[in-house]
mmCIF file of N, CA, C and O in Angstrom:
data_model
loop_
_atom_site.group_PDB
_atom_site.id
_atom_site.type_symbol
_atom_site.label_atom_id
_atom_site.label_comp_id
_atom_site.label_asym_id
_atom_site.label_seq_id
_atom_site.Cartn_x
_atom_site.Cartn_y
_atom_site.Cartn_z
ATOM 1 N N MET A 1 -53.950 -42.591 11.415
ATOM 2 C CA MET A 1 -53.614 -42.951 12.645
ATOM 3 C C MET A 1 -54.373 -44.546 12.865
ATOM 4 O O MET A 1 -55.666 -44.685 13.010
ATOM 5 N N ALA A 2 -53.908 -45.639 12.915
ATOM 6 C CA ALA A 2 -54.252 -47.021 13.604
ATOM 7 C C ALA A 2 -55.318 -46.913 15.051
ATOM 8 O O ALA A 2 -54.510 -46.154 15.687
ATOM 9 N N LYS A 3 -56.093 -47.446 15.153
ATOM 10 C CA LYS A 3 -57.061 -47.657 16.609
ATOM 11 C C LYS A 3 -56.169 -48.089 17.385
ATOM 12 O O LYS A 3 -56.278 -47.414 18.550
ATOM 13 N N CYS A 4 -55.347 -48.853 17.490
ATOM 14 C CA CYS A 4 -54.428 -49.080 18.593
ATOM 15 C C CYS A 4 -53.573 -48.141 18.834
ATOM 16 O O CYS A 4 -52.959 -48.111 20.364
ATOM 17 N N ASP A 5 -53.211 -47.156 17.700
ATOM 18 C CA ASP A 5 -52.524 -46.305 18.270
ATOM 19 C C ASP A 5 -53.319 -45.004 18.771
ATOM 20 O O ASP A 5 -52.632 -44.256 19.223
ATOM 21 N N GLN A 6 -54.507 -45.239 18.695
ATOM 22 C CA GLN A 6 -55.018 -44.081 19.202
ATOM 23 C C GLN A 6 -55.583 -44.227 20.854
ATOM 24 O O GLN A 6 -55.964 -45.188 21.457
ATOM 25 N N GLY A 7 -55.181 -42.867 21.818
ATOM 26 C CA GLY A 7 -55.756 -43.226 22.930
ATOM 27 C C GLY A 7 -57.097 -43.097 23.186
ATOM 28 O O GLY A 7 -58.284 -43.302 22.213
ATOM 29 N N TYR A 8 -57.389 -42.841 24.314
ATOM 30 C CA TYR A 8 -58.947 -42.927 24.745
ATOM 31 C C TYR A 8 -59.720 -41.724 24.473
ATOM 32 O O TYR A 8 -58.861 -40.436 23.969
ATOM 33 N N LEU A 9 -60.706 -41.877 23.649
ATOM 34 C CA LEU A 9 -61.872 -40.362 23.349
ATOM 35 C C LEU A 9 -62.726 -40.029 24.014
ATOM 36 O O LEU A 9 -63.108 -40.565 24.631
ATOM 37 N N CYS A 10 -63.084 -38.920 23.846
ATOM 38 C CA CYS A 10 -63.909 -38.523 24.786
ATOM 39 C C CYS A 10 -65.347 -38.562 24.412
ATOM 40 O O CYS A 10 -65.562 -38.118 23.903
ATOM 41 N N VAL A 11 -65.804 -38.491 25.239
ATOM 42 C CA VAL A 11 -67.628 -39.147 24.982
ATOM 43 C C VAL A 11 -68.403 -37.984 24.682
ATOM 44 O O VAL A 11 -69.054 -37.995 24.393
ATOM 45 N N VAL A 12 -67.539 -36.807 24.990
ATOM 46 C CA VAL A 12 -68.229 -35.212 24.879
ATOM 47 C C VAL A 12 -67.915 -34.802 23.740
ATOM 48 O O VAL A 12 -68.764 -34.150 22.996
ATOM 49 N N CYS A 13 -66.808 -34.442 23.567
ATOM 50 C CA CYS A 13 -66.084 -33.734 22.223
ATOM 51 C C CYS A 13 -66.046 -34.440 21.016
ATOM 52 O O CYS A 13 -65.463 -34.234 20.010
ATOM 53 N N GLY A 14 -65.474 -36.110 21.165
ATOM 54 C CA GLY A 14 -65.017 -37.069 20.538
ATOM 55 C C GLY A 14 -63.573 -36.942 19.966
ATOM 56 O O GLY A 14 -62.903 -37.421 19.237
ATOM 57 N N GLN A 15 -62.594 -35.800 20.750
ATOM 58 C CA GLN A 15 -61.505 -35.638 20.350
ATOM 59 C C GLN A 15 -60.983 -36.862 21.582
ATOM 60 O O GLN A 15 -61.001 -37.314 22.514
ATOM 61 N N GLU A 16 -59.591 -37.223 21.171
ATOM 62 C CA GLU A 16 -58.359 -37.545 21.522
ATOM 63 C C GLU A 16 -57.969 -37.298 23.176
ATOM 64 O O GLU A 16 -57.954 -35.974 23.072
ATOM 65 N N VAL A 17 -58.210 -37.933 24.234
ATOM 66 C CA VAL A 17 -57.514 -37.584 25.285
ATOM 67 C C VAL A 17 -55.903 -37.743 25.685
ATOM 68 O O VAL A 17 -55.524 -38.486 25.835
ATOM 69 N N GLU A 18 -55.281 -36.566 25.138
ATOM 70 C CA GLU A 18 -53.847 -37.027 24.378
ATOM 71 C C GLU A 18 -52.727 -37.236 25.831
ATOM 72 O O GLU A 18 -51.705 -37.876 25.934
ATOM 73 N N GLU A 19 -53.310 -36.050 26.641
ATOM 74 C CA GLU A 19 -52.395 -36.459 28.244
ATOM 75 C C GLU A 19 -53.127 -36.914 29.420
ATOM 76 O O GLU A 19 -54.412 -36.694 29.463
ATOM 77 N N ILE A 20 -52.743 -37.959 30.228
ATOM 78 C CA ILE A 20 -53.229 -37.928 31.517
ATOM 79 C C ILE A 20 -53.644 -37.095 32.269
ATOM 80 O O ILE A 20 -54.789 -37.288 33.238
ATOM 81 N N LYS A 21 -52.743 -35.752 32.327
ATOM 82 C CA LYS A 21 -53.284 -34.467 32.925
ATOM 83 C C LYS A 21 -54.742 -33.960 32.927
ATOM 84 O O LYS A 21 -55.604 -33.233 33.484
ATOM 85 N N ASP A 22 -54.892 -34.531 31.119
ATOM 86 C CA ASP A 22 -56.202 -33.948 31.068
ATOM 87 C C ASP A 22 -57.697 -35.135 31.033
ATOM 88 O O ASP A 22 -58.771 -34.842 30.408
ATOM 89 N N SER A 23 -57.052 -36.056 31.877
ATOM 90 C CA SER A 23 -58.070 -37.313 31.672
ATOM 91 C C SER A 23 -59.352 -37.060 32.843
ATOM 92 O O SER A 23 -58.686 -37.429 33.977
ATOM 93 N N GLY A 24 -60.612 -37.076 32.873
ATOM 94 C CA GLY A 24 -61.646 -37.059 33.560
ATOM 95 C C GLY A 24 -61.750 -38.512 34.087
ATOM 96 O O GLY A 24 -61.822 -38.569 35.369
ATOM 97 N N LEU A 25 -61.287 -39.611 33.453
ATOM 98 C CA LEU A 25 -61.714 -40.818 34.022
ATOM 99 C C LEU A 25 -60.480 -40.796 35.465
ATOM 100 O O LEU A 25 -60.915 -41.551 36.092
ATOM 101 N N TYR A 26 -59.232 -40.637 34.637
ATOM 102 C CA TYR A 26 -58.282 -40.724 35.502
ATOM 103 C C TYR A 26 -58.508 -39.934 36.580
ATOM 104 O O TYR A 26 -58.233 -40.204 38.047
ATOM 105 N N LEU A 27 -58.820 -39.139 36.930
ATOM 106 C CA LEU A 27 -59.193 -38.193 37.839
ATOM 107 C C LEU A 27 -60.157 -38.350 38.628
ATOM 108 O O LEU A 27 -60.061 -38.621 39.956
ATOM 109 N N ARG A 28 -60.737 -39.153 38.159
ATOM 110 C CA ARG A 28 -62.434 -39.489 39.218
ATOM 111 C C ARG A 28 -61.950 -40.862 39.679
ATOM 112 O O ARG A 28 -61.921 -41.157 40.926
ATOM 113 N N TYR A 29 -60.438 -41.508 39.127
ATOM 114 C CA TYR A 29 -60.092 -42.935 39.642
ATOM 115 C C TYR A 29 -59.044 -42.257 40.631
ATOM 116 O O TYR A 29 -59.067 -42.888 41.767
ATOM 117 N N ILE A 30 -58.237 -41.214 40.530
ATOM 118 C CA ILE A 30 -57.586 -40.576 41.530
ATOM 119 C C ILE A 30 -58.197 -40.188 42.914
ATOM 120 O O ILE A 30 -57.749 -40.714 44.011
ATOM 121 N N ILE A 31 -59.379 -39.641 42.762
ATOM 122 C CA ILE A 31 -60.108 -39.077 44.170
ATOM 123 C C ILE A 31 -61.013 -40.189 44.265
ATOM 124 O O ILE A 31 -62.015 -40.316 45.418
ATOM 125 N N GLY A 32 -61.041 -41.664 44.009
ATOM 126 C CA GLY A 32 -61.714 -42.319 44.488
ATOM 127 C C GLY A 32 -63.066 -42.622 43.937
ATOM 128 O O GLY A 32 -63.913 -43.727 44.754
ATOM 129 N N GLU A 33 -63.881 -42.142 43.048
ATOM 130 C CA GLU A 33 -64.858 -42.295 42.217
ATOM 131 C C GLU A 33 -64.915 -43.083 41.357
ATOM 132 O O GLU A 33 -66.213 -43.858 41.151
ATOM 133 N N VAL A 34 -63.668 -43.934 40.851
ATOM 134 C CA VAL A 34 -63.579 -45.066 39.705
ATOM 135 C C VAL A 34 -62.469 -45.877 40.414
ATOM 136 O O VAL A 34 -61.549 -45.896 40.651
ATOM 137 N N LYS A 35 -63.288 -47.638 40.547
ATOM 138 C CA LYS A 35 -62.040 -48.242 41.135
ATOM 139 C C LYS A 35 -61.227 -49.021 40.349
ATOM 140 O O LYS A 35 -61.498 -48.921 38.635
ATOM 141 N N GLU A 36 -60.101 -49.286 39.964
ATOM 142 C CA GLU A 36 -59.069 -49.718 39.203
ATOM 143 C C GLU A 36 -59.279 -51.192 38.310
ATOM 144 O O GLU A 36 -59.663 -50.605 36.791
ATOM 145 N N ASN A 37 -60.410 -51.872 38.631
ATOM 146 C CA ASN A 37 -61.150 -52.514 37.904
ATOM 147 C C ASN A 37 -61.889 -52.427 36.704
ATOM 148 O O ASN A 37 -62.549 -52.857 36.123
ATOM 149 N N GLU A 38 -62.692 -50.773 36.967
ATOM 150 C CA GLU A 38 -63.397 -50.448 36.277
ATOM 151 C C GLU A 38 -62.911 -49.486 34.836
ATOM 152 O O GLU A 38 -63.507 -48.944 34.358
ATOM 153 N N LEU A 39 -61.362 -49.310 35.024
ATOM 154 C CA LEU A 39 -61.289 -48.238 34.291
ATOM 155 C C LEU A 39 -61.474 -48.542 32.628
ATOM 156 O O LEU A 39 -61.578 -47.291 32.063
ATOM 157 N N GLN A 40 -61.127 -49.610 32.471
ATOM 158 C CA GLN A 40 -61.394 -50.130 31.171
ATOM 159 C C GLN A 40 -62.796 -50.154 30.473
ATOM 160 O O GLN A 40 -63.259 -49.954 29.501
ATOM 161 N N ALA A 41 -63.972 -50.060 31.646
ATOM 162 C CA ALA A 41 -65.049 -50.073 31.403
ATOM 163 C C ALA A 41 -66.040 -48.545 31.371
ATOM 164 O O ALA A 41 -67.097 -48.329 30.704
ATOM 165 N N GLN A 42 -65.282 -47.501 31.875
ATOM 166 C CA GLN A 42 -65.674 -46.319 32.211
ATOM 167 C C GLN A 42 -65.632 -45.386 31.024
ATOM 168 O O GLN A 42 -64.746 -45.695 30.072
ATOM 169 N N PRO A 43 -66.089 -44.519 30.726
ATOM 170 C CA PRO A 43 -66.123 -43.784 29.367
ATOM 171 C C PRO A 43 -65.332 -42.689 29.864
ATOM 172 O O PRO A 43 -65.090 -42.070 30.795
ATOM 173 N N GLU A 44 -64.170 -42.118 28.593
ATOM 174 C CA GLU A 44 -63.305 -40.973 29.152
ATOM 175 C C GLU A 44 -63.842 -39.698 28.792
ATOM 176 O O GLU A 44 -64.819 -39.759 27.806
ATOM 177 N N HIS A 45 -63.326 -38.895 28.920
ATOM 178 C CA HIS A 45 -63.970 -37.145 28.828
ATOM 179 C C HIS A 45 -63.055 -36.479 29.272
ATOM 180 O O HIS A 45 -61.914 -36.670 30.037
ATOM 181 N N HIS A 46 -62.550 -35.141 28.606
ATOM 182 C CA HIS A 46 -61.508 -34.476 29.170
ATOM 183 C C HIS A 46 -61.993 -33.676 30.133
ATOM 184 O O HIS A 46 -63.346 -33.481 30.651
ATOM 185 N N ILE A 47 -61.501 -33.449 31.115
ATOM 186 C CA ILE A 47 -61.747 -32.468 32.276
ATOM 187 C C ILE A 47 -62.352 -31.236 32.156
ATOM 188 O O ILE A 47 -63.658 -31.296 32.555
ATOM 189 N N ARG A 48 -62.125 -30.712 31.259
ATOM 190 C CA ARG A 48 -62.474 -29.308 30.748
ATOM 191 C C ARG A 48 -64.307 -29.718 30.077
ATOM 192 O O ARG A 48 -64.799 -28.692 30.280
ATOM 193 N N CYS A 49 -64.225 -30.895 29.263
ATOM 194 C CA CYS A 49 -65.492 -31.058 29.162
ATOM 195 C C CYS A 49 -66.586 -31.726 30.136
ATOM 196 O O CYS A 49 -67.666 -31.924 29.753
ATOM 197 N N ASN A 50 -65.737 -31.673 31.383
ATOM 198 C CA ASN A 50 -67.247 -31.599 31.604
ATOM 199 C C ASN A 50 -66.737 -30.652 33.004
ATOM 200 O O ASN A 50 -66.432 -30.709 34.215
ATOM 201 N N PRO A 51 -67.533 -29.864 33.063
ATOM 202 C CA PRO A 51 -67.425 -28.635 33.898
ATOM 203 C C PRO A 51 -68.002 -28.794 35.096
ATOM 204 O O PRO A 51 -67.944 -27.824 35.982
ATOM 205 N N ALA A 52 -68.971 -29.724 35.579
ATOM 206 C CA ALA A 52 -69.400 -29.863 37.095
ATOM 207 C C ALA A 52 -68.592 -30.496 37.800
ATOM 208 O O ALA A 52 -68.402 -30.179 39.204
ATOM 209 N N MET A 53 -67.113 -31.339 36.898
ATOM 210 C CA MET A 53 -66.345 -31.361 37.976
ATOM 211 C C MET A 53 -64.941 -30.520 37.733
ATOM 212 O O MET A 53 -64.356 -30.028 38.721
ATOM 213 N N ALA A 54 -64.576 -30.277 36.823
ATOM 214 C CA ALA A 54 -63.861 -28.937 36.297
ATOM 215 C C ALA A 54 -63.618 -27.706 37.302
ATOM 216 O O ALA A 54 -63.042 -27.153 37.767
ATOM 217 N N GLN A 55 -64.960 -27.642 37.422
ATOM 218 C CA GLN A 55 -65.271 -26.275 38.381
ATOM 219 C C GLN A 55 -64.696 -26.329 39.986
ATOM 220 O O GLN A 55 -64.545 -25.095 40.788
ATOM 221 N N PHE A 56 -64.096 -27.310 40.308
ATOM 222 C CA PHE A 56 -63.773 -27.713 41.588
ATOM 223 C C PHE A 56 -62.288 -27.422 41.456
ATOM 224 O O PHE A 56 -61.855 -27.461 42.725
ATOM 225 N N ILE A 57 -61.773 -27.377 40.152
ATOM 226 C CA ILE A 57 -60.419 -27.544 40.465
ATOM 227 C C ILE A 57 -59.602 -25.996 40.492
ATOM 228 O O ILE A 57 -59.933 -25.272 39.873
ATOM 229 N N ILE A 58 -58.905 -25.983 41.748
ATOM 230 C CA ILE A 58 -58.642 -24.146 41.739
ATOM 231 C C ILE A 58 -57.345 -24.131 42.077
ATOM 232 O O ILE A 58 -56.815 -24.693 42.881
ATOM 233 N N ASP A 59 -56.474 -24.112 41.232
ATOM 234 C CA ASP A 59 -54.999 -23.821 41.159
ATOM 235 C C ASP A 59 -54.740 -22.852 39.822
ATOM 236 O O ASP A 59 -55.265 -22.793 38.469
ATOM 237 N N ASN A 60 -53.899 -21.698 39.641
ATOM 238 C CA ASN A 60 -52.879 -20.661 39.197
ATOM 239 C C ASN A 60 -52.870 -21.604 37.723
ATOM 240 O O ASN A 60 -52.895 -21.325 36.710
ATOM 241 N N ASP A 61 -52.352 -22.983 37.727
ATOM 242 C CA ASP A 61 -52.412 -23.922 36.303
ATOM 243 C C ASP A 61 -53.637 -24.107 35.676
ATOM 244 O O ASP A 61 -53.279 -25.075 34.493
ATOM 245 N N PHE A 62 -54.583 -24.063 36.402
ATOM 246 C CA PHE A 62 -56.005 -24.305 35.938
ATOM 247 C C PHE A 62 -56.951 -23.297 35.478
ATOM 248 O O PHE A 62 -57.323 -22.759 36.342
ATOM 249 N N GLU A 63 -57.203 -23.185 34.406
ATOM 250 C CA GLU A 63 -57.993 -21.767 33.791
ATOM 251 C C GLU A 63 -59.519 -22.517 34.638
ATOM 252 O O GLU A 63 -60.411 -23.561 34.194
ATOM 253 N N PRO A 64 -59.939 -21.366 34.769
ATOM 254 C CA PRO A 64 -61.499 -21.646 35.741
ATOM 255 C C PRO A 64 -62.149 -22.108 34.836
ATOM 256 O O PRO A 64 -62.337 -21.401 33.906
ATOM 257 N N VAL A 65 -63.276 -23.011 35.329
ATOM 258 C CA VAL A 65 -64.458 -23.446 34.447
ATOM 259 C C VAL A 65 -65.581 -23.162 35.308
ATOM 260 O O VAL A 65 -65.733 -23.340 36.722
ATOM 261 N N LEU A 66 -66.436 -22.323 34.749
ATOM 262 C CA LEU A 66 -68.147 -22.021 35.202
ATOM 263 C C LEU A 66 -68.910 -23.315 34.859
ATOM 264 O O LEU A 66 -69.004 -23.443 33.751
ATOM 265 N N ALA A 67 -69.633 -23.916 35.630
ATOM 266 C CA ALA A 67 -70.958 -24.621 35.329
ATOM 267 C C ALA A 67 -72.338 -24.432 35.475
ATOM 268 O O ALA A 67 -72.166 -23.779 36.620
ATOM 269 N N GLU A 68 -72.688 -23.842 34.586
ATOM 270 C CA GLU A 68 -74.204 -23.090 34.514
ATOM 271 C C GLU A 68 -75.201 -24.419 35.089
ATOM 272 O O GLU A 68 -74.990 -25.551 34.449
ATOM 273 N N GLY A 69 -76.503 -23.678 35.622
ATOM 274 C CA GLY A 69 -77.169 -24.580 35.684
ATOM 275 C C GLY A 69 -77.502 -25.068 37.260
ATOM 276 O O GLY A 69 -76.763 -24.960 38.047
ATOM 277 N N PRO A 70 -77.711 -26.430 37.429
ATOM 278 C CA PRO A 70 -78.021 -26.988 38.999
ATOM 279 C C PRO A 70 -76.952 -27.612 39.374
ATOM 280 O O PRO A 70 -77.029 -27.597 40.388
ATOM 281 N N PHE A 71 -76.024 -27.753 38.521
ATOM 282 C CA PHE A 71 -74.796 -28.157 39.502
ATOM 283 C C PHE A 71 -73.560 -27.163 39.572
ATOM 284 O O PHE A 71 -72.291 -27.246 39.651
ATOM 285 N N ASP A 72 -73.937 -25.966 39.327
ATOM 286 C CA ASP A 72 -73.054 -24.648 39.632
ATOM 287 C C ASP A 72 -72.602 -24.424 40.696
ATOM 288 O O ASP A 72 -73.873 -24.599 41.627
ATOM 289 N N LYS A 73 -71.561 -24.367 41.219
ATOM 290 C CA LYS A 73 -70.758 -24.977 42.561
ATOM 291 C C LYS A 73 -71.571 -23.663 43.298
ATOM 292 O O LYS A 73 -71.718 -23.635 44.531
ATOM 293 N N ARG A 74 -71.816 -22.420 42.779
ATOM 294 C CA ARG A 74 -72.266 -20.814 43.388
ATOM 295 C C ARG A 74 -73.817 -21.249 44.022
ATOM 296 O O ARG A 74 -74.065 -20.510 45.157
ATOM 297 N N GLU A 75 -74.402 -22.264 43.726
ATOM 298 C CA GLU A 75 -75.788 -22.590 44.149
ATOM 299 C C GLU A 75 -75.924 -23.850 44.936
ATOM 300 O O GLU A 75 -76.471 -23.884 45.505
ATOM 301 N N LEU A 76 -74.841 -24.422 45.377
ATOM 302 C CA LEU A 76 -74.326 -25.319 46.506
ATOM 303 C C LEU A 76 -73.988 -24.808 47.622
ATOM 304 O O LEU A 76 -73.535 -23.664 48.011
ATOM 305 N N ASP A 77 -74.134 -25.978 48.852
ATOM 306 C CA ASP A 77 -73.375 -25.734 50.356
ATOM 307 C C ASP A 77 -71.774 -25.236 50.395
ATOM 308 O O ASP A 77 -71.429 -26.256 49.943
ATOM 309 N N SER A 78 -71.839 -24.084 51.098
ATOM 310 C CA SER A 78 -70.177 -23.458 50.663
ATOM 311 C C SER A 78 -69.408 -24.265 51.490
ATOM 312 O O SER A 78 -67.946 -24.856 51.022
ATOM 313 N N ALA A 79 -69.916 -25.359 52.298
ATOM 314 C CA ALA A 79 -68.481 -26.151 52.972
ATOM 315 C C ALA A 79 -68.676 -27.321 52.345
ATOM 316 O O ALA A 79 -67.354 -27.747 52.197
ATOM 317 N N GLU A 80 -69.801 -28.058 51.510
ATOM 318 C CA GLU A 80 -69.625 -28.793 50.655
ATOM 319 C C GLU A 80 -68.495 -28.360 49.492
ATOM 320 O O GLU A 80 -67.856 -28.998 49.035
ATOM 321 N N VAL A 81 -68.781 -27.113 49.103
ATOM 322 C CA VAL A 81 -68.143 -26.909 48.028
ATOM 323 C C VAL A 81 -66.734 -26.592 48.432
ATOM 324 O O VAL A 81 -65.822 -27.264 47.222
ATOM 325 N N SER A 82 -66.188 -26.319 49.478
ATOM 326 C CA SER A 82 -64.913 -25.759 49.819
ATOM 327 C C SER A 82 -64.060 -27.362 50.031
ATOM 328 O O SER A 82 -62.774 -27.925 49.860
ATOM 329 N N LEU A 83 -64.720 -28.469 50.393
ATOM 330 C CA LEU A 83 -64.121 -29.999 50.670
ATOM 331 C C LEU A 83 -64.341 -30.630 49.350
ATOM 332 O O LEU A 83 -63.089 -31.234 49.146
ATOM 333 N N ARG A 84 -65.139 -30.216 48.065
ATOM 334 C CA ARG A 84 -64.976 -31.005 46.868
ATOM 335 C C ARG A 84 -64.080 -29.943 46.262
ATOM 336 O O ARG A 84 -63.182 -30.744 45.507
ATOM 337 N N GLU A 85 -63.597 -29.017 46.743
ATOM 338 C CA GLU A 85 -62.611 -27.925 45.698
ATOM 339 C C GLU A 85 -61.419 -28.591 46.200
ATOM 340 O O GLU A 85 -60.313 -28.914 45.332
ATOM 341 N N LYS A 86 -60.893 -29.044 47.215
ATOM 342 C CA LYS A 86 -59.794 -29.614 48.059
ATOM 343 C C LYS A 86 -59.724 -30.927 47.503
ATOM 344 O O LYS A 86 -58.583 -31.302 46.791
ATOM 345 N N LEU A 87 -60.555 -31.727 47.504
ATOM 346 C CA LEU A 87 -60.516 -32.806 47.133
ATOM 347 C C LEU A 87 -60.367 -33.053 45.547
ATOM 348 O O LEU A 87 -59.087 -33.818 44.837
ATOM 349 N N VAL A 88 -60.926 -32.408 44.752
ATOM 350 C CA VAL A 88 -60.943 -32.100 43.123
ATOM 351 C C VAL A 88 -59.391 -31.831 42.900
ATOM 352 O O VAL A 88 -58.665 -31.829 41.725
ATOM 353 N N THR A 89 -58.974 -30.695 43.386
ATOM 354 C CA THR A 89 -57.844 -29.940 43.422
ATOM 355 C C THR A 89 -56.596 -30.710 43.817
ATOM 356 O O THR A 89 -55.684 -30.842 42.954
ATOM 357 N N ASP A 90 -56.667 -31.530 44.842
ATOM 358 C CA ASP A 90 -55.517 -32.542 45.173
ATOM 359 C C ASP A 90 -55.401 -33.282 44.314
ATOM 360 O O ASP A 90 -54.662 -34.207 43.848
ATOM 361 N N GLY A 91 -56.669 -34.175 43.534
ATOM 362 C CA GLY A 91 -56.508 -35.013 42.606
ATOM 363 C C GLY A 91 -56.167 -34.382 41.178
ATOM 364 O O GLY A 91 -55.407 -35.360 40.498
ATOM 365 N N TRP A 92 -56.489 -33.369 41.076
ATOM 366 C CA TRP A 92 -55.644 -32.860 39.532
ATOM 367 C C TRP A 92 -54.210 -32.770 40.240
ATOM 368 O O TRP A 92 -53.928 -32.956 38.886
ATOM 369 N N LYS A 93 -53.697 -32.133 41.138
ATOM 370 C CA LYS A 93 -52.758 -31.709 40.954
ATOM 371 C C LYS A 93 -51.942 -33.921 41.164
ATOM 372 O O LYS A 93 -50.405 -33.973 40.565
ATOM 373 N N ARG A 94 -52.357 -34.542 41.759
ATOM 374 C CA ARG A 94 -51.371 -35.631 41.584
ATOM 375 C C ARG A 94 -51.826 -36.323 40.492
ATOM 376 O O ARG A 94 -50.859 -37.140 39.994
ATOM 377 N N LEU A 95 -52.412 -35.936 39.287
ATOM 378 C CA LEU A 95 -53.074 -36.494 37.918
ATOM 379 C C LEU A 95 -51.786 -35.897 37.238
ATOM 380 O O LEU A 95 -51.384 -36.622 36.358
ATOM 381 N N CYS A 96 -51.281 -34.679 37.687
ATOM 382 C CA CYS A 96 -50.293 -34.052 37.089
ATOM 383 C C CYS A 96 -48.902 -34.343 37.204
ATOM 384 O O CYS A 96 -47.865 -34.534 36.613
ATOM 385 N N GLU A 97 -48.591 -34.943 38.296
ATOM 386 C CA GLU A 97 -47.545 -35.430 38.816
ATOM 387 C C GLU A 97 -47.674 -37.450 38.272
ATOM 388 O O GLU A 97 -46.365 -37.298 38.250
ATOM 389 N N VAL A 98 -48.428 -37.865 38.202
ATOM 390 C CA VAL A 98 -48.610 -39.345 38.032
ATOM 391 C C VAL A 98 -47.247 -39.775 36.899
ATOM 392 O O VAL A 98 -46.157 -40.813 36.798
ATOM 393 N N LYS A 99 -47.348 -38.640 35.793
ATOM 394 C CA LYS A 99 -46.419 -39.378 34.875
ATOM 395 C C LYS A 99 -44.944 -38.862 34.975
ATOM 396 O O LYS A 99 -43.922 -39.779 34.653
ATOM 397 N N SER A 100 -44.718 -37.709 35.630
ATOM 398 C CA SER A 100 -43.042 -37.641 35.646
ATOM 399 C C SER A 100 -42.577 -38.010 36.384
ATOM 400 O O SER A 100 -41.655 -38.894 36.874
ATOM 401 N N LYS A 101 -43.391 -38.745 37.737
ATOM 402 C CA LYS A 101 -43.011 -39.566 38.694
ATOM 403 C C LYS A 101 -43.123 -41.425 38.284
ATOM 404 O O LYS A 101 -42.359 -42.129 38.939
ATOM 405 N N GLN A 102 -43.886 -41.431 36.996
ATOM 406 C CA GLN A 102 -43.736 -42.672 36.742
ATOM 407 C C GLN A 102 -44.188 -43.921 37.690
ATOM 408 O O GLN A 102 -43.243 -45.183 37.873
ATOM 409 N N LEU A 103 -45.340 -43.527 38.165
ATOM 410 C CA LEU A 103 -45.819 -43.867 39.094
ATOM 411 C C LEU A 103 -47.035 -45.696 38.370
ATOM 412 O O LEU A 103 -47.428 -45.451 37.394
ATOM 413 N N ALA A 104 -47.005 -46.612 39.138
ATOM 414 C CA ALA A 104 -47.178 -47.784 39.036
ATOM 415 C C ALA A 104 -49.344 -47.044 38.867
ATOM 416 O O ALA A 104 -49.357 -46.119 39.826
ATOM 417 N N ILE A 105 -50.141 -47.631 38.205
ATOM 418 C CA ILE A 105 -51.580 -47.127 38.192
ATOM 419 C C ILE A 105 -52.311 -47.489 39.581
ATOM 420 O O ILE A 105 -52.877 -46.554 40.338
ATOM 421 N N SER A 106 -51.518 -48.214 40.078
ATOM 422 C CA SER A 106 -52.252 -48.837 41.633
ATOM 423 C C SER A 106 -51.566 -47.806 42.696
ATOM 424 O O SER A 106 -52.612 -47.373 43.853
ATOM 425 N N ASP A 107 -50.283 -46.669 42.347
ATOM 426 C CA ASP A 107 -49.950 -46.345 43.243
ATOM 427 C C ASP A 107 -50.631 -44.472 42.585
ATOM 428 O O ASP A 107 -50.495 -43.358 43.474
ATOM 429 N N PHE A 108 -51.645 -44.581 41.949
ATOM 430 C CA PHE A 108 -52.285 -43.392 41.352
ATOM 431 C C PHE A 108 -53.348 -42.600 42.831
ATOM 432 O O PHE A 108 -53.171 -41.334 42.763
ATOM 433 N N PRO A 109 -54.130 -43.408 43.047
ATOM 434 C CA PRO A 109 -55.406 -42.445 44.267
ATOM 435 C C PRO A 109 -54.322 -41.888 45.087
ATOM 436 O O PRO A 109 -53.499 -42.132 45.311
ATOM 437 N N LEU A 110 -55.342 -40.965 45.649
ATOM 438 C CA LEU A 110 -54.834 -39.910 46.567
ATOM 439 C C LEU A 110 -54.724 -41.180 47.929
ATOM 440 O O LEU A 110 -55.949 -42.014 48.120
ATOM 441 N N LYS A 111 -53.987 -40.634 48.921
ATOM 442 C CA LYS A 111 -54.473 -41.765 50.272
ATOM 443 C C LYS A 111 -55.371 -40.762 50.783
ATOM 444 O O LYS A 111 -54.939 -39.688 51.585
ATOM 445 N N MET A 112 -56.529 -41.450 51.381
ATOM 446 C CA MET A 112 -57.548 -40.754 51.965
ATOM 447 C C MET A 112 -57.389 -40.839 53.420
ATOM 448 O O MET A 112 -56.983 -42.139 54.071
ATOM 449 N N GLN A 113 -57.480 -39.788 54.036
ATOM 450 C CA GLN A 113 -57.512 -39.622 55.384
ATOM 451 C C GLN A 113 -58.622 -39.560 56.379
ATOM 452 O O GLN A 113 -59.729 -39.639 55.883
#
């Protein structure tokens, strides 16, 4: 495959992030951790390759991930964990719908209340 035909490569496992619903970079963009003008400069990774983030996705369509060590949500404040689970889960659901709705990239982010 030509380099120009290849998508973003995961900085953790080295494999291509083939679908946007698996993109840790775009999940971070949707939840407001990355700005649109930073997307080309930020490293990409599969969501599951970043257990510190993936553990906060709570959805029947996403197999649970455990993060061992200092970032394990079981070791964090339960109120903060609940807030983070809502944000990251809502972001992942949005990530799953952006392709089917053919949204412009500027319309990806969640509307923060």
